[in-house]
Amino acid sequence: MKKAVILLSGGLDSTTCMSVAHQEGYELYPISFNYGQRHQRELESAKAVASFYRVKEHRIFEIDYVGGSALTDPSISVPAYQEAEGIPVTYVPARNILFLSYALGYAEVLGAEAIFIGVSSIDYSGYPDCRPEFIEAFQQVVKVGTKAGVDGKAMTIRTPLIQLSKAATIQLAMANGAPLHLTTSCYQGGEKACGICDSCTLRLKGFKEAGLVDPIPYETFSV
């Protein structure tokens, strides 16, 4: 059976990616990361999603971040959502570069054909490592920087959500039977989602535009 490594945070987007890979018949090898994020709750969601799909193995990697983000430095507050230009304080330096590097090494060991990552260039917070040009550049790294790539068997970086709005992502997840009730997206990491951070707001707007009700609990609704 063909194999795929899935970057699984436990959030809506990565879980939708998992559902796409599952629908396409891949044997699923999700990986998650404990990088000192304040929203540690997402790791429990990732475990629950992996269990739902009865995966053969779910690996959680430890990365010792030095801060530099509201998600990894407790002295930097997570702001409420606001429409503004520029890269927000919730950007984690080089996060997707690191995550994809781990995924790439693991995929090469497994002999996997694909790596799935839930980046979107439509409904996102302005992170530079969620753009098509970043994915294209990393695909070139796969081609020239791995044995598989040199041998003409480079793994494909799959981004099924990159041109989808959050509403379209949610509709895809529902069509695939993805367990969105097990996911979390909140940057605060509380028992209930805060409802006002960037991630919560984009998620709630997506459900509203899709004409659906978000199955997870919130402290408040900003949309």
mmCIF file of N, CA and C in Angstrom, residues 68-154:
data_model
loop_
_atom_site.group_PDB
_atom_site.id
_atom_site.type_symbol
_atom_site.label_atom_id
_atom_site.label_comp_id
_atom_site.label_asym_id
_atom_site.label_seq_id
_atom_site.Cartn_x
_atom_site.Cartn_y
_atom_site.Cartn_z
ATOM 1 N N GLY A 68 10.137 33.657 20.591
ATOM 2 C CA GLY A 68 9.981 34.426 19.369
ATOM 3 C C GLY A 68 8.577 34.484 18.828
ATOM 4 N N SER A 69 7.610 33.948 19.560
ATOM 5 C CA SER A 69 6.228 33.914 19.097
ATOM 6 C C SER A 69 5.287 33.927 20.296
ATOM 7 N N ALA A 70 4.100 34.469 20.084
ATOM 8 C CA ALA A 70 3.084 34.431 21.140
ATOM 9 C C ALA A 70 2.665 33.002 21.461
ATOM 10 N N LEU A 71 2.956 32.064 20.555
ATOM 11 C CA LEU A 71 2.598 30.670 20.800
ATOM 12 C C LEU A 71 3.654 29.908 21.577
ATOM 13 N N THR A 72 4.873 30.456 21.659
ATOM 14 C CA THR A 72 5.961 29.746 22.340
ATOM 15 C C THR A 72 6.607 30.567 23.449
ATOM 16 N N ASP A 73 6.226 31.810 23.594
ATOM 17 C CA ASP A 73 6.798 32.683 24.625
ATOM 18 C C ASP A 73 5.664 33.212 25.493
ATOM 19 N N PRO A 74 5.561 32.764 26.748
ATOM 20 C CA PRO A 74 4.445 33.172 27.614
ATOM 21 C C PRO A 74 4.429 34.658 27.931
ATOM 22 N N SER A 75 5.526 35.353 27.659
ATOM 23 C CA SER A 75 5.551 36.803 27.925
ATOM 24 C C SER A 75 4.896 37.602 26.800
ATOM 25 N N ILE A 76 4.583 36.939 25.677
ATOM 26 C CA ILE A 76 3.919 37.595 24.546
ATOM 27 C C ILE A 76 2.463 37.135 24.516
ATOM 28 N N SER A 77 1.543 38.059 24.621
ATOM 29 C CA SER A 77 0.125 37.717 24.664
ATOM 30 C C SER A 77 -0.410 37.350 23.280
ATOM 31 N N VAL A 78 -1.346 36.419 23.270
ATOM 32 C CA VAL A 78 -2.060 36.090 22.039
ATOM 33 C C VAL A 78 -3.127 37.154 21.825
ATOM 34 N N PRO A 79 -3.052 37.892 20.725
ATOM 35 C CA PRO A 79 -4.027 38.973 20.519
ATOM 36 C C PRO A 79 -5.370 38.465 20.031
ATOM 37 N N ALA A 80 -6.388 39.288 20.202
ATOM 38 C CA ALA A 80 -7.677 39.008 19.586
ATOM 39 C C ALA A 80 -7.543 39.239 18.084
ATOM 40 N N TYR A 81 -8.425 38.639 17.342
ATOM 41 C CA TYR A 81 -8.367 38.755 15.884
ATOM 42 C C TYR A 81 -8.531 40.197 15.429
ATOM 43 N N GLN A 82 -7.716 40.592 14.492
ATOM 44 C CA GLN A 82 -7.880 41.887 13.850
ATOM 45 C C GLN A 82 -7.350 41.806 12.427
ATOM 46 N N GLU A 83 -8.065 42.403 11.511
ATOM 47 C CA GLU A 83 -7.642 42.397 10.119
ATOM 48 C C GLU A 83 -6.546 43.439 9.938
ATOM 49 N N ALA A 84 -5.331 42.988 9.764
ATOM 50 C CA ALA A 84 -4.195 43.894 9.629
ATOM 51 C C ALA A 84 -3.163 43.269 8.711
ATOM 52 N N GLU A 85 -2.416 44.110 8.039
ATOM 53 C CA GLU A 85 -1.362 43.622 7.171
ATOM 54 C C GLU A 85 -0.122 43.295 7.990
ATOM 55 N N GLY A 86 0.728 42.466 7.432
ATOM 56 C CA GLY A 86 1.949 42.106 8.132
ATOM 57 C C GLY A 86 1.845 40.754 8.791
ATOM 58 N N ILE A 87 2.966 40.291 9.284
ATOM 59 C CA ILE A 87 3.041 38.980 9.923
ATOM 60 C C ILE A 87 2.747 39.126 11.419
ATOM 61 N N PRO A 88 1.768 38.394 11.940
ATOM 62 C CA PRO A 88 1.359 38.558 13.339
ATOM 63 C C PRO A 88 2.329 37.933 14.337
ATOM 64 N N VAL A 89 2.132 38.281 15.609
ATOM 65 C CA VAL A 89 3.023 37.784 16.666
ATOM 66 C C VAL A 89 2.833 36.292 16.918
ATOM 67 N N THR A 90 1.800 35.697 16.334
ATOM 68 C CA THR A 90 1.600 34.248 16.476
ATOM 69 C C THR A 90 2.422 33.441 15.462
ATOM 70 N N TYR A 91 3.118 34.134 14.572
ATOM 71 C CA TYR A 91 4.042 33.445 13.669
ATOM 72 C C TYR A 91 5.159 32.804 14.480
ATOM 73 N N VAL A 92 5.414 31.529 14.234
ATOM 74 C CA VAL A 92 6.492 30.804 14.903
ATOM 75 C C VAL A 92 7.661 30.683 13.924
ATOM 76 N N PRO A 93 8.815 31.269 14.236
ATOM 77 C CA PRO A 93 9.932 31.282 13.294
ATOM 78 C C PRO A 93 10.298 29.901 12.753
ATOM 79 N N ALA A 94 10.252 29.800 11.422
ATOM 80 C CA ALA A 94 10.700 28.605 10.693
ATOM 81 C C ALA A 94 9.932 27.332 11.047
ATOM 82 N N ARG A 95 8.743 27.471 11.597
ATOM 83 C CA ARG A 95 8.028 26.278 12.063
ATOM 84 C C ARG A 95 7.792 25.251 10.956
ATOM 85 N N ASN A 96 7.228 25.679 9.840
ATOM 86 C CA ASN A 96 6.941 24.707 8.786
ATOM 87 C C ASN A 96 8.196 24.187 8.105
ATOM 88 N N ILE A 97 9.265 24.966 8.128
ATOM 89 C CA ILE A 97 10.542 24.471 7.611
ATOM 90 C C ILE A 97 11.013 23.297 8.469
ATOM 91 N N LEU A 98 10.941 23.472 9.775
ATOM 92 C CA LEU A 98 11.349 22.408 10.685
ATOM 93 C C LEU A 98 10.422 21.201 10.582
ATOM 94 N N PHE A 99 9.121 21.453 10.600
ATOM 95 C CA PHE A 99 8.159 20.352 10.569
ATOM 96 C C PHE A 99 8.302 19.539 9.283
ATOM 97 N N LEU A 100 8.426 20.227 8.167
ATOM 98 C CA LEU A 100 8.567 19.510 6.896
ATOM 99 C C LEU A 100 9.888 18.759 6.814
ATOM 100 N N SER A 101 10.922 19.303 7.453
ATOM 101 C CA SER A 101 12.211 18.601 7.456
ATOM 102 C C SER A 101 12.105 17.276 8.209
ATOM 103 N N TYR A 102 11.440 17.300 9.367
ATOM 104 C CA TYR A 102 11.207 16.051 10.099
ATOM 105 C C TYR A 102 10.369 15.090 9.251
ATOM 106 N N ALA A 103 9.303 15.619 8.648
ATOM 107 C CA ALA A 103 8.427 14.788 7.830
ATOM 108 C C ALA A 103 9.170 14.186 6.650
ATOM 109 N N LEU A 104 10.060 14.962 6.064
ATOM 110 C CA LEU A 104 10.822 14.500 4.908
ATOM 111 C C LEU A 104 11.739 13.338 5.279
ATOM 112 N N GLY A 105 12.466 13.481 6.392
ATOM 113 C CA GLY A 105 13.336 12.401 6.837
ATOM 114 C C GLY A 105 12.562 11.138 7.149
ATOM 115 N N TYR A 106 11.431 11.300 7.836
ATOM 116 C CA TYR A 106 10.590 10.160 8.198
ATOM 117 C C TYR A 106 10.022 9.498 6.948
ATOM 118 N N ALA A 107 9.569 10.314 5.977
ATOM 119 C CA ALA A 107 8.997 9.789 4.748
ATOM 120 C C ALA A 107 10.029 9.002 3.951
ATOM 121 N N GLU A 108 11.256 9.481 3.949
ATOM 122 C CA GLU A 108 12.299 8.773 3.202
ATOM 123 C C GLU A 108 12.596 7.414 3.839
ATOM 124 N N VAL A 109 12.603 7.368 5.161
ATOM 125 C CA VAL A 109 12.819 6.098 5.861
ATOM 126 C C VAL A 109 11.677 5.119 5.579
ATOM 127 N N LEU A 110 10.443 5.638 5.581
ATOM 128 C CA LEU A 110 9.267 4.792 5.353
ATOM 129 C C LEU A 110 9.131 4.354 3.900
ATOM 130 N N GLY A 111 9.730 5.114 3.000
ATOM 131 C CA GLY A 111 9.482 4.894 1.582
ATOM 132 C C GLY A 111 8.132 5.463 1.177
ATOM 133 N N ALA A 112 7.716 6.530 1.867
ATOM 134 C CA ALA A 112 6.421 7.150 1.584
ATOM 135 C C ALA A 112 6.463 7.931 0.276
ATOM 136 N N GLU A 113 5.325 8.013 -0.367
ATOM 137 C CA GLU A 113 5.220 8.726 -1.635
ATOM 138 C C GLU A 113 4.858 10.191 -1.460
ATOM 139 N N ALA A 114 4.210 10.518 -0.334
ATOM 140 C CA ALA A 114 3.677 11.872 -0.189
ATOM 141 C C ALA A 114 3.774 12.360 1.250
ATOM 142 N N ILE A 115 3.827 13.675 1.372
ATOM 143 C CA ILE A 115 3.755 14.357 2.666
ATOM 144 C C ILE A 115 2.606 15.353 2.561
ATOM 145 N N PHE A 116 1.646 15.244 3.461
ATOM 146 C CA PHE A 116 0.486 16.142 3.453
ATOM 147 C C PHE A 116 0.650 17.219 4.528
ATOM 148 N N ILE A 117 0.415 18.470 4.141
ATOM 149 C CA ILE A 117 0.466 19.585 5.080
ATOM 150 C C ILE A 117 -0.725 20.505 4.803
ATOM 151 N N GLY A 118 -1.373 20.969 5.862
ATOM 152 C CA GLY A 118 -2.626 21.703 5.729
ATOM 153 C C GLY A 118 -2.491 23.205 5.605
ATOM 154 N N VAL A 119 -1.562 23.671 4.778
ATOM 155 C CA VAL A 119 -1.408 25.117 4.601
ATOM 156 C C VAL A 119 -2.453 25.644 3.625
ATOM 157 N N SER A 120 -2.827 26.914 3.815
ATOM 158 C CA SER A 120 -3.767 27.581 2.927
ATOM 159 C C SER A 120 -3.278 28.993 2.654
ATOM 160 N N SER A 121 -3.401 29.428 1.418
ATOM 161 C CA SER A 121 -3.021 30.792 1.067
ATOM 162 C C SER A 121 -4.247 31.697 0.942
ATOM 163 N N ILE A 122 -5.412 31.174 1.316
ATOM 164 C CA ILE A 122 -6.657 31.941 1.216
ATOM 165 C C ILE A 122 -7.058 32.486 2.592
ATOM 166 N N ASP A 123 -7.539 31.617 3.469
ATOM 167 C CA ASP A 123 -7.905 32.026 4.831
ATOM 168 C C ASP A 123 -6.784 31.648 5.776
ATOM 169 N N TYR A 124 -5.829 32.542 5.969
ATOM 170 C CA TYR A 124 -4.707 32.270 6.860
ATOM 171 C C TYR A 124 -4.296 33.566 7.521
ATOM 172 N N SER A 125 -3.339 33.515 8.406
ATOM 173 C CA SER A 125 -2.980 34.671 9.223
ATOM 174 C C SER A 125 -1.793 35.466 8.693
ATOM 175 N N GLY A 126 -1.386 35.218 7.456
ATOM 176 C CA GLY A 126 -0.271 35.969 6.900
ATOM 177 C C GLY A 126 1.085 35.330 7.120
ATOM 178 N N TYR A 127 1.107 34.062 7.475
ATOM 179 C CA TYR A 127 2.378 33.385 7.720
ATOM 180 C C TYR A 127 3.106 33.120 6.395
ATOM 181 N N PRO A 128 4.380 33.458 6.310
ATOM 182 C CA PRO A 128 5.108 33.265 5.050
ATOM 183 C C PRO A 128 5.289 31.809 4.664
ATOM 184 N N ASP A 129 5.269 30.902 5.636
ATOM 185 C CA ASP A 129 5.482 29.478 5.336
ATOM 186 C C ASP A 129 4.180 28.734 5.047
ATOM 187 N N CYS A 130 3.147 29.495 4.665
ATOM 188 C CA CYS A 130 1.895 28.890 4.219
ATOM 189 C C CYS A 130 1.595 29.231 2.760
ATOM 190 N N ARG A 131 2.535 29.864 2.089
ATOM 191 C CA ARG A 131 2.322 30.334 0.726
ATOM 192 C C ARG A 131 2.778 29.301 -0.311
ATOM 193 N N PRO A 132 2.168 29.325 -1.502
ATOM 194 C CA PRO A 132 2.560 28.381 -2.560
ATOM 195 C C PRO A 132 4.047 28.454 -2.887
ATOM 196 N N GLU A 133 4.638 29.657 -2.879
ATOM 197 C CA GLU A 133 6.048 29.768 -3.235
ATOM 198 C C GLU A 133 6.961 29.082 -2.213
ATOM 199 N N PHE A 134 6.514 29.035 -0.955
ATOM 200 C CA PHE A 134 7.295 28.293 0.045
ATOM 201 C C PHE A 134 7.237 26.793 -0.249
ATOM 202 N N ILE A 135 6.047 26.289 -0.532
ATOM 203 C CA ILE A 135 5.895 24.865 -0.819
ATOM 204 C C ILE A 135 6.688 24.481 -2.067
ATOM 205 N N GLU A 136 6.640 25.324 -3.087
ATOM 206 C CA GLU A 136 7.399 25.061 -4.305
ATOM 207 C C GLU A 136 8.900 25.006 -4.012
ATOM 208 N N ALA A 137 9.371 25.923 -3.169
ATOM 209 C CA ALA A 137 10.793 25.934 -2.817
ATOM 210 C C ALA A 137 11.177 24.683 -2.035
ATOM 211 N N PHE A 138 10.301 24.253 -1.130
ATOM 212 C CA PHE A 138 10.615 23.062 -0.341
ATOM 213 C C PHE A 138 10.562 21.808 -1.200
ATOM 214 N N GLN A 139 9.685 21.788 -2.179
ATOM 215 C CA GLN A 139 9.651 20.646 -3.097
ATOM 216 C C GLN A 139 10.972 20.523 -3.835
ATOM 217 N N GLN A 140 11.581 21.658 -4.145
ATOM 218 C CA GLN A 140 12.894 21.627 -4.787
ATOM 219 C C GLN A 140 13.955 21.083 -3.827
ATOM 220 N N VAL A 141 13.834 21.416 -2.543
ATOM 221 C CA VAL A 141 14.738 20.861 -1.526
ATOM 222 C C VAL A 141 14.621 19.336 -1.504
ATOM 223 N N VAL A 142 13.379 18.844 -1.568
ATOM 224 C CA VAL A 142 13.159 17.388 -1.598
ATOM 225 C C VAL A 142 13.876 16.772 -2.799
ATOM 226 N N LYS A 143 13.771 17.434 -3.918
ATOM 227 C CA LYS A 143 14.334 16.902 -5.161
ATOM 228 C C LYS A 143 15.853 16.826 -5.132
ATOM 229 N N VAL A 144 16.497 17.864 -4.595
ATOM 230 C CA VAL A 144 17.962 17.921 -4.673
ATOM 231 C C VAL A 144 18.661 17.516 -3.377
ATOM 232 N N GLY A 145 17.904 17.415 -2.285
ATOM 233 C CA GLY A 145 18.549 17.195 -0.992
ATOM 234 C C GLY A 145 18.300 15.855 -0.349
ATOM 235 N N THR A 146 17.690 14.923 -1.083
ATOM 236 C CA THR A 146 17.445 13.592 -0.534
ATOM 237 C C THR A 146 17.911 12.527 -1.527
ATOM 238 N N LYS A 147 18.200 11.357 -1.015
ATOM 239 C CA LYS A 147 18.563 10.228 -1.879
ATOM 240 C C LYS A 147 17.397 9.892 -2.805
ATOM 241 N N ALA A 148 16.187 9.911 -2.219
ATOM 242 C CA ALA A 148 15.007 9.608 -3.026
ATOM 243 C C ALA A 148 14.884 10.583 -4.185
ATOM 244 N N GLY A 149 15.134 11.859 -3.908
ATOM 245 C CA GLY A 149 15.045 12.866 -4.951
ATOM 246 C C GLY A 149 16.094 12.683 -6.027
ATOM 247 N N VAL A 150 17.316 12.424 -5.617
ATOM 248 C CA VAL A 150 18.413 12.219 -6.571
ATOM 249 C C VAL A 150 18.157 10.978 -7.437
ATOM 250 N N ASP A 151 17.490 9.977 -6.819
ATOM 251 C CA ASP A 151 17.171 8.755 -7.557
ATOM 252 C C ASP A 151 15.912 8.894 -8.414
ATOM 253 N N GLY A 152 15.344 10.104 -8.439
ATOM 254 C CA GLY A 152 14.147 10.332 -9.239
ATOM 255 C C GLY A 152 12.870 9.857 -8.590
ATOM 256 N N LYS A 153 12.891 9.660 -7.265
ATOM 257 C CA LYS A 153 11.713 9.175 -6.546
ATOM 258 C C LYS A 153 11.340 10.134 -5.422
ATOM 259 N N ALA A 154 11.432 11.432 -5.686
ATOM 260 C CA ALA A 154 11.162 12.446 -4.668
ATOM 261 C C ALA A 154 9.727 12.359 -4.164
#
